[in-house]
Structure formats: structure tokens, C-alpha cells
mmCIF file of C-alpha atoms and ligand atoms in Angstrom:
data_model
loop_
_atom_site.group_PDB
_atom_site.id
_atom_site.type_symbol
_atom_site.label_atom_id
_atom_site.label_comp_id
_atom_site.label_asym_id
_atom_site.label_seq_id
_atom_site.Cartn_x
_atom_site.Cartn_y
_atom_site.Cartn_z
ATOM 1 C CA MET A 555 133.448 107.569 110.179
ATOM 2 C CA LYS A 556 133.005 103.902 109.359
ATOM 3 C CA CYS A 557 135.006 102.671 106.357
ATOM 4 C CA LEU A 558 133.382 100.422 103.772
ATOM 5 C CA ASP A 559 135.336 98.041 101.507
ATOM 6 C CA GLN A 560 138.091 100.353 100.161
ATOM 7 C CA ARG A 561 138.543 98.543 96.848
ATOM 8 C CA ASP A 562 134.897 98.496 95.857
ATOM 9 C CA PRO A 563 132.863 100.571 98.322
ATOM 10 C CA GLU A 564 129.734 101.085 96.212
ATOM 11 C CA PRO A 565 128.207 97.586 96.492
ATOM 12 C CA GLY A 566 128.678 97.699 100.267
ATOM 13 C CA ALA A 567 127.124 101.162 100.397
ATOM 14 C CA MET A 568 124.154 99.950 98.330
ATOM 15 C CA ARG A 569 123.641 97.012 100.689
ATOM 16 C CA ARG A 570 123.666 99.485 103.561
ATOM 17 C CA ALA A 571 121.201 101.758 101.709
ATOM 18 C CA LEU A 572 118.841 98.788 101.214
ATOM 19 C CA GLU A 573 119.128 97.997 104.910
ATOM 20 C CA LEU A 574 118.350 101.611 105.847
ATOM 21 C CA ALA A 575 115.315 101.634 103.557
ATOM 22 C CA ALA A 576 113.968 98.458 105.176
ATOM 23 C CA ALA A 577 114.539 99.780 108.709
ATOM 24 C CA ILE A 578 111.272 101.736 108.533
ATOM 25 C CA GLY A 579 109.472 98.403 108.944
ATOM 26 C CA ALA A 580 107.417 96.044 106.800
ATOM 27 C CA PRO A 581 106.393 97.229 103.339
ATOM 28 C CA GLY A 582 103.063 99.047 103.407
ATOM 29 C CA PRO A 583 101.290 101.781 105.308
ATOM 30 C CA ALA A 584 104.481 103.048 107.017
ATOM 31 C CA THR A 585 105.545 104.715 103.766
ATOM 32 C CA TYR A 586 102.574 104.341 101.371
ATOM 33 C CA PRO A 587 101.860 105.894 98.933
ATOM 34 C CA ASN A 588 105.650 106.225 98.849
ATOM 35 C CA PRO A 589 108.323 103.511 98.541
ATOM 36 C CA ARG A 590 111.003 102.571 101.041
ATOM 37 C CA VAL A 591 114.246 104.270 99.968
ATOM 38 C CA GLY A 592 117.753 104.444 101.457
ATOM 39 C CA CYS A 593 120.829 106.544 100.608
ATOM 40 C CA VAL A 594 124.521 106.522 101.555
ATOM 41 C CA LEU A 595 126.997 109.334 100.723
ATOM 42 C CA LEU A 596 130.629 108.307 100.113
ATOM 43 C CA ARG A 597 133.890 110.247 99.882
ATOM 44 C CA SER A 598 136.176 109.543 96.920
ATOM 45 C CA ASP A 599 138.292 107.302 99.194
ATOM 46 C CA GLY A 600 135.219 105.138 99.814
ATOM 47 C CA SER A 601 134.603 106.191 103.393
ATOM 48 C CA MET A 602 131.095 107.100 104.475
ATOM 49 C CA ILE A 603 129.975 110.703 104.911
ATOM 50 C CA ALA A 604 126.338 110.265 105.884
ATOM 51 C CA GLU A 605 123.303 108.053 105.434
ATOM 52 C CA GLY A 606 119.585 108.647 105.190
ATOM 53 C CA PHE A 607 116.260 107.026 104.500
ATOM 54 C CA HIS A 608 112.673 107.935 103.700
ATOM 55 C CA ARG A 609 110.170 107.878 106.577
ATOM 56 C CA GLY A 610 106.935 108.400 104.652
ATOM 57 C CA PRO A 611 104.919 110.963 102.666
ATOM 58 C CA GLY A 612 105.681 114.590 103.468
ATOM 59 C CA THR A 613 109.027 113.794 105.111
ATOM 60 C CA PRO A 614 112.399 114.294 103.331
ATOM 61 C CA HIS A 615 113.354 111.793 100.653
ATOM 62 C CA ALA A 616 116.326 109.539 101.432
ATOM 63 C CA GLU A 617 118.814 111.672 99.466
ATOM 64 C CA VAL A 618 117.731 114.921 101.161
ATOM 65 C CA ASP A 619 117.845 113.201 104.557
ATOM 66 C CA ALA A 620 121.475 112.180 103.907
ATOM 67 C CA LEU A 621 122.473 115.529 102.325
ATOM 68 C CA ALA A 622 121.128 117.442 105.331
ATOM 69 C CA LYS A 623 123.418 115.459 107.623
ATOM 70 C CA ALA A 624 126.435 115.890 105.324
ATOM 71 C CA GLY A 625 126.120 119.664 104.810
ATOM 72 C CA GLU A 626 129.160 121.047 102.948
ATOM 73 C CA GLY A 627 130.739 117.599 103.235
ATOM 74 C CA ALA A 628 128.602 116.347 100.330
ATOM 75 C CA ARG A 629 130.688 118.308 97.782
ATOM 76 C CA GLY A 630 132.388 115.845 95.420
ATOM 77 C CA ALA A 631 130.647 112.857 97.038
ATOM 78 C CA THR A 632 129.145 109.749 95.483
ATOM 79 C CA ALA A 633 125.468 109.317 96.366
ATOM 80 C CA VAL A 634 124.444 105.667 96.504
ATOM 81 C CA VAL A 635 120.652 105.393 96.494
ATOM 82 C CA THR A 636 118.196 102.508 96.125
ATOM 83 C CA LEU A 637 115.800 104.388 93.800
ATOM 84 C CA GLU A 638 116.432 106.799 90.935
ATOM 85 C CA PRO A 639 116.423 110.304 92.447
ATOM 86 C CA CYS A 640 113.069 111.972 91.805
ATOM 87 C CA ASN A 641 112.733 114.821 89.380
ATOM 88 C CA HIS A 642 109.461 116.378 90.506
ATOM 89 C CA THR A 643 108.020 118.612 93.163
ATOM 90 C CA GLY A 644 105.480 116.512 95.031
ATOM 91 C CA ARG A 645 105.021 116.849 98.767
ATOM 92 C CA THR A 646 108.733 117.745 98.801
ATOM 93 C CA GLY A 647 111.188 119.125 96.225
ATOM 94 C CA PRO A 648 113.111 117.227 93.519
ATOM 95 C CA CYS A 649 116.090 115.184 94.780
ATOM 96 C CA SER A 650 117.855 115.641 91.423
ATOM 97 C CA GLN A 651 118.086 119.405 92.156
ATOM 98 C CA ALA A 652 119.142 118.832 95.754
ATOM 99 C CA LEU A 653 122.011 116.585 94.559
ATOM 100 C CA ILE A 654 123.063 119.144 91.918
ATOM 101 C CA GLU A 655 123.022 121.972 94.457
ATOM 102 C CA ALA A 656 125.091 119.906 96.891
ATOM 103 C CA VAL A 657 127.638 119.431 94.029
ATOM 104 C CA VAL A 658 127.917 115.651 94.316
ATOM 105 C CA ALA A 659 130.238 114.130 91.700
ATOM 106 C CA ARG A 660 128.549 110.792 91.084
ATOM 107 C CA VAL A 661 125.170 109.106 91.651
ATOM 108 C CA VAL A 662 124.745 105.320 91.749
ATOM 109 C CA TYR A 663 121.139 104.143 91.960
ATOM 110 C CA ALA A 664 119.585 100.669 91.942
ATOM 111 C CA GLN A 665 116.062 100.822 90.559
ATOM 112 C CA ALA A 666 114.689 103.190 87.921
ATOM 113 C CA ASP A 667 111.690 105.109 89.301
ATOM 114 C CA PRO A 668 108.549 103.410 87.882
ATOM 115 C CA ASN A 669 106.441 106.416 88.896
ATOM 116 C CA PRO A 670 106.035 108.495 85.681
ATOM 117 C CA VAL A 671 105.374 111.642 87.740
ATOM 118 C CA ALA A 672 108.741 111.442 89.508
ATOM 119 C CA ALA A 673 110.950 109.765 86.858
ATOM 120 C CA GLY A 674 113.658 111.516 84.829
ATOM 121 C CA GLY A 675 116.070 112.311 87.648
ATOM 122 C CA ALA A 676 118.934 110.400 86.013
ATOM 123 C CA ASP A 677 118.766 112.529 82.856
ATOM 124 C CA THR A 678 118.630 115.761 84.832
ATOM 125 C CA LEU A 679 121.718 114.715 86.816
ATOM 126 C CA LYS A 680 123.642 113.767 83.647
ATOM 127 C CA GLN A 681 122.758 117.103 82.027
ATOM 128 C CA ALA A 682 124.239 118.825 85.063
ATOM 129 C CA GLY A 683 127.519 116.970 84.435
ATOM 130 C CA ILE A 684 127.121 114.405 87.212
ATOM 131 C CA GLU A 685 128.291 110.864 86.529
ATOM 132 C CA VAL A 686 125.333 108.474 86.823
ATOM 133 C CA GLU A 687 125.255 104.698 87.069
ATOM 134 C CA GLN A 688 122.144 102.542 87.270
ATOM 135 C CA GLY A 689 121.402 98.911 88.073
ATOM 136 C CA LEU A 690 123.520 97.957 91.090
ATOM 137 C CA TYR A 691 121.233 95.708 93.224
ATOM 138 C CA ALA A 692 118.221 96.729 91.095
ATOM 139 C CA ALA A 693 116.441 93.406 91.707
ATOM 140 C CA GLU A 694 116.891 93.773 95.466
ATOM 141 C CA SER A 695 115.485 97.286 95.426
ATOM 142 C CA ARG A 696 112.536 96.114 93.369
ATOM 143 C CA ALA A 697 111.934 93.272 95.845
ATOM 144 C CA LEU A 698 112.143 95.743 98.727
ATOM 145 C CA ASN A 699 109.180 97.591 97.201
ATOM 146 C CA ARG A 700 107.588 94.668 95.329
ATOM 147 C CA VAL A 701 103.950 95.711 95.692
ATOM 148 C CA TRP A 702 104.630 99.455 95.378
ATOM 149 C CA THR A 703 106.624 98.887 92.156
ATOM 150 C CA HIS A 704 103.929 96.668 90.674
ATOM 151 C CA ALA A 705 101.243 99.239 91.503
ATOM 152 C CA ALA A 706 103.296 102.097 89.996
ATOM 153 C CA GLU A 707 103.734 100.095 86.784
ATOM 154 C CA LEU A 708 100.034 99.218 86.611
ATOM 155 C CA GLN A 709 98.981 102.739 87.662
ATOM 156 C CA ARG A 710 96.362 101.196 89.947
ATOM 157 C CA PRO A 711 96.523 99.603 93.395
ATOM 158 C CA TYR A 712 97.979 96.079 93.611
ATOM 159 C CA VAL A 713 95.237 93.584 94.543
ATOM 160 C CA THR A 714 95.634 90.647 96.931
ATOM 161 C CA TRP A 715 92.553 88.422 97.078
ATOM 162 C CA LYS A 716 92.324 86.311 100.212
ATOM 163 C CA PHE A 717 89.848 83.548 100.959
ATOM 164 C CA ALA A 718 89.436 80.560 103.247
ATOM 165 C CA THR A 719 87.989 77.266 102.113
ATOM 166 C CA THR A 720 87.113 73.774 103.316
ATOM 167 C CA LEU A 721 88.444 70.677 101.516
ATOM 168 C CA ASP A 722 85.370 70.749 99.283
ATOM 169 C CA GLY A 723 85.682 74.399 98.329
ATOM 170 C CA ARG A 724 83.137 75.903 100.706
ATOM 171 C CA SER A 725 83.760 79.238 102.370
ATOM 172 C CA ALA A 726 80.704 79.203 104.659
ATOM 173 C CA ALA A 727 78.011 76.730 105.661
ATOM 174 C CA ALA A 728 74.654 76.866 103.852
ATOM 175 C CA ASP A 729 72.957 78.626 106.770
ATOM 176 C CA GLY A 730 75.618 81.361 106.827
ATOM 177 C CA THR A 731 77.182 80.162 110.102
ATOM 178 C CA SER A 732 80.888 79.343 110.327
ATOM 179 C CA ARG A 733 81.891 82.792 109.134
ATOM 180 C CA TRP A 734 85.383 81.515 109.882
ATOM 181 C CA VAL A 735 86.195 78.210 108.287
ATOM 182 C CA SER A 736 89.925 78.703 108.819
ATOM 183 C CA SER A 737 91.919 77.995 111.983
ATOM 184 C CA ARG A 738 92.921 80.561 114.583
ATOM 185 C CA ALA A 739 96.482 80.381 113.252
ATOM 186 C CA ALA A 740 95.181 81.222 109.779
ATOM 187 C CA ARG A 741 93.164 84.141 111.101
ATOM 188 C CA LEU A 742 96.195 85.534 112.931
ATOM 189 C CA ASP A 743 98.187 85.142 109.733
ATOM 190 C CA THR A 744 95.493 87.082 107.858
ATOM 191 C CA HIS A 745 95.868 90.000 110.265
ATOM 192 C CA LYS A 746 99.608 90.086 109.551
ATOM 193 C CA LEU A 747 98.877 90.253 105.828
ATOM 194 C CA ARG A 748 96.140 92.877 106.282
ATOM 195 C CA ALA A 749 98.720 95.029 108.082
ATOM 196 C CA LEU A 750 100.854 95.141 104.910
ATOM 197 C CA SER A 751 98.055 96.652 102.841
ATOM 198 C CA ASP A 752 96.573 100.151 102.960
ATOM 199 C CA THR A 753 93.029 99.203 101.911
ATOM 200 C CA MET A 754 90.567 96.503 102.947
ATOM 201 C CA LEU A 755 87.879 95.791 100.372
ATOM 202 C CA VAL A 756 84.643 93.778 100.528
ATOM 203 C CA GLY A 757 81.337 93.784 98.667
ATOM 204 C CA THR A 758 78.279 95.464 100.162
ATOM 205 C CA ASN A 759 76.646 92.002 100.397
ATOM 206 C CA THR A 760 79.438 90.800 102.658
ATOM 207 C CA VAL A 761 78.990 93.854 104.886
ATOM 208 C CA ALA A 762 75.224 93.198 105.080
ATOM 209 C CA VAL A 763 75.593 89.434 105.750
ATOM 210 C CA ASP A 764 78.834 89.074 107.781
ATOM 211 C CA ASP A 765 79.225 92.599 109.213
ATOM 212 C CA PRO A 766 83.060 92.358 109.354
ATOM 213 C CA ALA A 767 85.105 94.984 111.239
ATOM 214 C CA LEU A 768 87.977 94.752 108.676
ATOM 215 C CA THR A 769 90.495 96.152 111.122
ATOM 216 C CA VAL A 770 94.007 94.878 111.805
ATOM 217 C CA ARG A 771 93.995 93.231 115.239
ATOM 218 C CA ASP A 772 96.461 91.466 117.517
ATOM 219 C CA GLN A 773 96.244 88.117 119.344
ATOM 220 C CA GLU A 774 93.915 89.662 121.939
ATOM 221 C CA ASP A 775 91.691 91.064 119.202
ATOM 222 C CA ARG A 776 92.747 94.672 119.817
ATOM 223 C CA PRO A 777 93.234 96.968 116.821
ATOM 224 C CA VAL A 778 96.972 97.591 116.215
ATOM 225 C CA GLY A 779 99.171 99.758 114.002
ATOM 226 C CA VAL A 780 98.217 101.959 111.078
ATOM 227 C CA GLN A 781 94.712 100.847 110.125
ATOM 228 C CA PRO A 782 93.946 100.399 106.428
ATOM 229 C CA LEU A 783 91.086 102.273 104.788
ATOM 230 C CA ARG A 784 88.001 100.001 104.922
ATOM 231 C CA VAL A 785 85.980 99.988 101.740
ATOM 232 C CA ALA A 786 82.586 98.483 100.940
ATOM 233 C CA MET A 787 81.985 98.256 97.212
ATOM 234 C CA GLY A 788 78.595 97.858 95.520
ATOM 235 C CA GLU A 789 75.234 99.510 95.095
ATOM 236 C CA ARG A 790 73.420 98.022 98.084
ATOM 237 C CA ASN A 791 72.558 100.516 100.865
ATOM 238 C CA LEU A 792 74.259 99.714 104.149
ATOM 239 C CA PRO A 793 73.074 100.125 107.724
ATOM 240 C CA ALA A 794 74.879 103.028 109.419
ATOM 241 C CA GLU A 795 75.574 100.739 112.385
ATOM 242 C CA SER A 796 77.692 98.365 110.216
ATOM 243 C CA LYS A 797 80.981 97.637 111.984
ATOM 244 C CA ILE A 798 83.069 98.975 109.118
ATOM 245 C CA PHE A 799 81.634 102.462 109.721
ATOM 246 C CA ASP A 800 82.437 102.311 113.426
ATOM 247 C CA SER A 801 85.625 104.268 113.894
ATOM 248 C CA GLY A 802 85.482 104.068 117.692
ATOM 249 C CA LEU A 803 85.812 100.311 117.523
ATOM 250 C CA SER A 804 88.914 100.475 115.432
ATOM 251 C CA SER A 805 91.177 103.271 116.625
ATOM 252 C CA GLY A 806 89.850 105.680 114.043
ATOM 253 C CA ALA A 807 90.172 103.429 110.970
ATOM 254 C CA PRO A 808 88.577 105.369 108.108
ATOM 255 C CA SER A 809 85.965 103.803 105.850
ATOM 256 C CA LEU A 810 84.295 104.439 102.529
ATOM 257 C CA HIS A 811 81.348 103.156 100.489
ATOM 258 C CA LEU A 812 82.143 103.004 96.750
ATOM 259 C CA ARG A 813 78.842 102.784 94.879
ATOM 260 C CA THR A 814 80.087 100.913 91.834
ATOM 261 C CA ARG A 815 80.221 97.311 90.662
ATOM 262 C CA ASP A 816 83.082 97.910 88.251
ATOM 263 C CA PRO A 817 86.499 96.812 89.586
ATOM 264 C CA HIS A 818 88.371 99.138 87.206
ATOM 265 C CA GLU A 819 86.335 102.117 88.364
ATOM 266 C CA ALA A 820 86.793 101.196 92.033
ATOM 267 C CA LEU A 821 90.570 100.778 91.634
ATOM 268 C CA ALA A 822 90.857 104.069 89.716
ATOM 269 C CA SER A 823 89.028 105.826 92.518
ATOM 270 C CA LEU A 824 91.258 104.211 95.180
ATOM 271 C CA TRP A 825 94.384 105.106 93.176
ATOM 272 C CA GLU A 826 93.244 108.745 93.160
ATOM 273 C CA ARG A 827 92.989 108.478 96.927
ATOM 274 C CA GLU A 828 96.648 107.374 96.846
ATOM 275 C CA ARG A 829 95.928 103.750 97.798
ATOM 276 C CA ARG A 830 98.610 101.276 96.699
ATOM 277 C CA HIS A 831 97.613 97.826 98.036
ATOM 278 C CA VAL A 832 94.062 96.495 98.200
ATOM 279 C CA PHE A 833 93.352 93.434 100.333
ATOM 280 C CA LEU A 834 90.171 91.900 98.890
ATOM 281 C CA GLU A 835 88.271 89.644 101.283
ATOM 282 C CA GLY A 836 85.127 88.752 99.340
ATOM 283 C CA GLY A 837 82.493 87.881 98.865
ATOM 284 C CA PRO A 838 82.091 85.513 95.921
ATOM 285 C CA THR A 839 80.463 88.040 93.560
ATOM 286 C CA LEU A 840 83.137 90.672 94.058
ATOM 287 C CA ALA A 841 85.930 88.083 93.782
ATOM 288 C CA ALA A 842 84.493 86.848 90.467
ATOM 289 C CA ALA A 843 84.200 90.416 89.168
ATOM 290 C CA PHE A 844 87.852 91.150 90.009
ATOM 291 C CA LEU A 845 89.060 87.881 88.459
ATOM 292 C CA GLU A 846 87.053 88.472 85.285
ATOM 293 C CA ALA A 847 88.379 92.028 85.060
ATOM 294 C CA GLY A 848 91.943 90.621 85.270
ATOM 295 C CA VAL A 849 92.845 92.806 88.242
ATOM 296 C CA VAL A 850 93.815 90.182 90.835
ATOM 297 C CA ASP A 851 97.612 90.225 91.284
ATOM 298 C CA GLU A 852 98.012 87.749 94.126
ATOM 299 C CA ILE A 853 95.784 85.126 95.796
ATOM 300 C CA VAL A 854 96.124 83.919 99.387
ATOM 301 C CA VAL A 855 94.120 80.777 100.223
ATOM 302 C CA TYR A 856 93.720 79.059 103.588
ATOM 303 C CA VAL A 857 92.545 75.451 103.342
ATOM 304 C CA ALA A 858 90.861 73.969 106.433
ATOM 305 C CA PRO A 859 90.865 70.153 106.706
ATOM 306 C CA PHE A 860 87.135 69.427 106.876
ATOM 307 C CA LEU A 861 84.112 68.913 104.624
ATOM 308 C CA LEU A 862 80.772 70.696 104.502
ATOM 309 C CA GLY A 863 79.209 69.055 101.445
ATOM 310 C CA ALA A 864 77.105 72.142 100.854
ATOM 311 C CA GLY A 865 77.433 75.901 101.352
ATOM 312 C CA ARG A 866 78.788 79.065 99.844
ATOM 313 C CA SER A 867 81.709 78.955 97.411
ATOM 314 C CA ALA A 868 84.571 81.471 97.669
ATOM 315 C CA VAL A 869 83.952 82.625 94.132
ATOM 316 C CA ALA A 870 80.833 82.989 91.965
ATOM 317 C CA ASP A 871 80.407 81.528 88.472
ATOM 318 C CA LEU A 872 83.315 82.533 86.232
ATOM 319 C CA GLY A 873 81.594 81.252 83.089
ATOM 320 C CA ILE A 874 84.055 78.363 82.796
ATOM 321 C CA THR A 875 82.396 75.198 81.461
ATOM 322 C CA THR A 876 85.357 73.084 80.374
ATOM 323 C CA ILE A 877 88.638 72.140 82.054
ATOM 324 C CA ALA A 878 90.749 73.690 79.311
ATOM 325 C CA ASP A 879 89.384 77.074 80.337
ATOM 326 C CA ALA A 880 90.216 76.659 84.033
ATOM 327 C CA PHE A 881 91.739 79.660 85.790
ATOM 328 C CA ARG A 882 95.243 78.432 86.654
ATOM 329 C CA PRO A 883 97.390 80.741 88.727
ATOM 330 C CA ARG A 884 101.054 79.939 89.358
ATOM 331 C CA VAL A 885 101.868 78.630 92.841
ATOM 332 C CA ARG A 886 104.352 80.891 94.647
ATOM 333 C CA SER A 887 104.319 79.098 98.022
ATOM 334 C CA VAL A 888 102.610 76.357 100.037
ATOM 335 C CA ASP A 889 102.917 76.314 103.834
ATOM 336 C CA VAL A 890 101.374 74.409 106.703
ATOM 337 C CA LEU A 891 100.186 76.696 109.492
ATOM 338 C CA ALA A 892 100.611 74.843 112.769
ATOM 339 C CA PRO A 893 97.781 75.080 115.319
ATOM 340 C CA ALA A 894 97.955 78.343 117.304
ATOM 341 C CA THR A 895 96.070 77.023 120.329
ATOM 342 C CA GLU A 896 94.880 73.696 121.712
ATOM 343 C CA GLY A 897 91.920 72.389 119.754
ATOM 344 C CA ASP A 898 93.004 74.352 116.682
ATOM 345 C CA GLU A 899 93.876 72.291 113.596
ATOM 346 C CA PRO A 900 96.623 72.689 111.000
ATOM 347 C CA ASN A 901 95.646 74.691 107.903
ATOM 348 C CA VAL A 902 97.433 74.943 104.575
ATOM 349 C CA ARG A 903 98.237 78.358 103.087
ATOM 350 C CA LEU A 904 98.802 78.759 99.370
ATOM 351 C CA ILE A 905 100.041 81.966 97.770
ATOM 352 C CA LEU A 906 99.328 82.148 94.049
ATOM 353 C CA GLU A 907 99.949 84.567 91.226
ATOM 354 C CA PRO A 908 97.599 84.761 88.277
ATOM 355 C CA ALA A 909 99.392 85.044 84.952
ATOM 356 C CA PRO A 910 98.517 88.245 83.084
ATOM 357 C CA GLN A 911 95.121 87.576 81.524
ATOM 358 C CA ALA A 912 96.047 87.527 77.835
ATOM 359 C CA GLN A 913 99.015 85.280 78.509
ATOM 360 C CA ASN A 914 96.819 82.942 80.590
ATOM 361 C CA ARG A 915 94.664 82.317 77.539
ATOM 362 C CA GLU A 916 97.545 81.921 75.058
ATOM 363 C CA ASP A 917 99.326 79.405 77.268
ATOM 364 C CA ARG A 918 96.600 76.812 76.986
HETATM 365 C C1 AOF B 951 113.415 109.620 95.928
HETATM 366 N N1 AOF B 951 113.783 109.407 97.230
HETATM 367 O O1 AOF B 951 113.315 108.808 99.304
HETATM 368 C C2 AOF B 951 111.604 108.741 97.732
HETATM 369 C C3 AOF B 951 111.249 108.917 96.375
HETATM 370 O O2 AOF B 951 105.148 113.287 96.877
HETATM 371 P P1 AOF B 951 106.582 113.045 97.244
HETATM 372 O O3 AOF B 951 107.381 114.309 97.188
HETATM 373 O O4 AOF B 951 106.713 112.377 98.578
HETATM 374 O O5 AOF B 951 107.218 112.072 96.147
HETATM 375 C C4 AOF B 951 106.859 110.722 96.099
HETATM 376 C C5 AOF B 951 107.438 110.048 94.887
HETATM 377 O O6 AOF B 951 108.843 110.283 94.818
HETATM 378 C C6 AOF B 951 107.282 108.522 94.941
HETATM 379 O O7 AOF B 951 106.117 108.101 94.278
HETATM 380 C C7 AOF B 951 108.532 108.040 94.236
HETATM 381 O O8 AOF B 951 108.369 108.037 92.837
HETATM 382 C C8 AOF B 951 109.525 109.068 94.647
HETATM 383 N N2 AOF B 951 110.031 108.661 95.957
HETATM 384 N N3 AOF B 951 112.177 109.351 95.522
HETATM 385 O O9 AOF B 951 114.238 110.059 95.141
HETATM 386 C C9 AOF B 951 112.933 108.978 98.136
HETATM 387 N N4 AOF B 951 110.698 108.356 98.645
HETATM 388 ZN ZN1 ZN B 952 113.168 112.473 95.855
#
């Protein structure tokens, strides 16, 4: 078996566990509603016994995956795992018990489990006489499951609001044409971001006016990968032939009409359906409702370099009448998206993070 750094094998094992966790692919539907987790079992001399990772809901957790490979060899081992071993019976049994039964000597984990249903594994292990250490590469583990962690802490799905705008803040021309103000490169980028979420959300007005498919598609416009749940939210009745209800078009992507205008209610209902990451694509009324409810966690904006002078805004009236009350998210990144094809133009992408609502007000 491969030997890790003999003097201090645990950091190397944790780096390997993080790598294993990430090997499942991009964060999102591959493991949602579960996190990405990796585990490495070490002998007391620092050599590796076995490794494992989590492949998604219903499959063994990382620790159990590694323990199964180690068999009797796990006795006296150190388990190095990216997340606190779970303490509950969910779709599978508690990892804390599995580690106790395998008679491991020591458990080193990075991130405490933010899921209240599963937390408590560390205490159970300590009570069983196992040495437990927490915090090694905790920030890296948190970053590995950034959105999942945030959602678990909030106990509602994480919300990314995406919109495209012209230089003068218009998201569509007055006559409703130019459904796409952004460049082809920006639209391709949007599909990559959609693929990280497990839920697409729009208002019923947007479905009635734009009739979006809300699927994740490739360069050739073919649906690809695990399709998010497509949700129309609002009280307006929708034509049965709306594209979002067409599962044939979209490799079986499921859809749902939530008959509520309340963002909190909608998110609670999606959380119950085990949704972790909502990708909100408008329209202006729904965006304003989510902003006012303080439930937008991330904003992605594509700016197209042209003017319309009139037309629909990306967001409806927020009741702000003076500059001091402006909604000012923090800028996380600004990037230029180069043209994807001839005739396409560069667009600018901003990723922003609203400050928590109360803090936003106090800061002024
Ligand atoms: C671990 N190791 O590899 C994972 C953990 O319903 P279940 O049984 O799939 O449990 C899911 C919860 O267990 C998840 O929300 C998280 O708190 C924890 N995931 N825990 O020890 C793992 N995937
Ligand atoms: Zn577990």
C-alpha cells in the first residue's frame, strides 16, 4: 500500500480525502441532497489501509465505503474524514456506529456536520473511547460543499439569482422581444451554472410570457446531465403545453407548479422535497419578492454592451427612494466573457453576495 508522509501522515490523508470527495464531480445534483465526503483509513505507522467516498443519496457514506474495503484491517486504524461522521439512521446507518464496530482507534475529521439531523457523531465516538480530533482542513471541506453547507445552516435551499442586463439596466425590449440580451458565451455559461443547482425557479408570469424550457443544455442545445427540478411559482394558471411541463423535450426533467407568492413558503416546500440549491431566473416580480424576503444568497449578472433606452427591468420596485437605502451586495468576482462565436460580443459577468439583511441596514 502507498505510504503517506511518515512523520505527519494525517494532513496528507486529509488532502487525499478531499480529493476523493471531489472526484464525484462538480458540487450539486451528483450528490444532492447529500454533501461530497471522502475518507482515508491509516495504520498506526501512517501507511494507508483503504479509502472511500460518498457517491450520492442511498449509497454508502464515505466512512462505510472505506471500512468495507478494509474489513478486519480497520481495527486500531485512524479514520481521516472530511465531514464529522453522522450519528443518525437516514437512507443508510450511522457512521459513528460503523466506526465503533470496526474498532478504529482514532477519528480525525475536518468539518463539523451542519445538518442537525445527522450531527453528534463526534460525541458518540468519544463516549465509545475513540480519540477524536476536529478542524484539520475544515475551511477546505466547507469550500468543497460551500452551497450545501450554507443551505444546511439556513435550513432552506441556497438561492442563486441570475439575470442579464443591457448597459441601461434593461432585461428585455419593451415589446418583449430579445428574450436573450446576453451573448452566446453568457448563455453557455448560464447552462454551466444551472448544472450545479438542483432546482430551476421562475415566476408563472415568466412561464406565460417567455415559455422557457429551463433545462440544462450543451453547445448544440441538447439536454445534458442530471436535470434540475423545474419550478414555476405563483398563482397564475399555466397552459399545459408550457415547455417546462414537457418532459419529453428535456430527458425527463421533472417540473412543479408552486401556487404561492411567498418566497419563504416556496423555499420551505422545496426544502421538504430535499432541494438544496435554487437557481432563480426571474422575472422581475419574483426577483423583487426574493430580495425583499432576504433570501437571495448569491447574484449572477451578465452585462451586455448595448442600450435599449426602454424596456423591462430585471427587478421590480424594491421601495427604495433614496441612495442611502440602495441594495448593495458585495462583489465576489468580475469577469469578461470572450465571444463564443463570430458576431458574438464580449459580456461582463459579475458574481455578488448580498450581506445578511439586518447587517445590510446597520452598515449604512
Ligand atoms: C457522513 N459521511 O459520506 C456523508 C454524510 O440520508 P443519508 O443516510 O444519506 O444521510 C445524509 C446526511 O448524512 C447528510 O445530510 C450529512 O449530514 C451526512 N452525510 N455523513 O458521515 C458521508 N455523505
Ligand atoms: Zn455517515
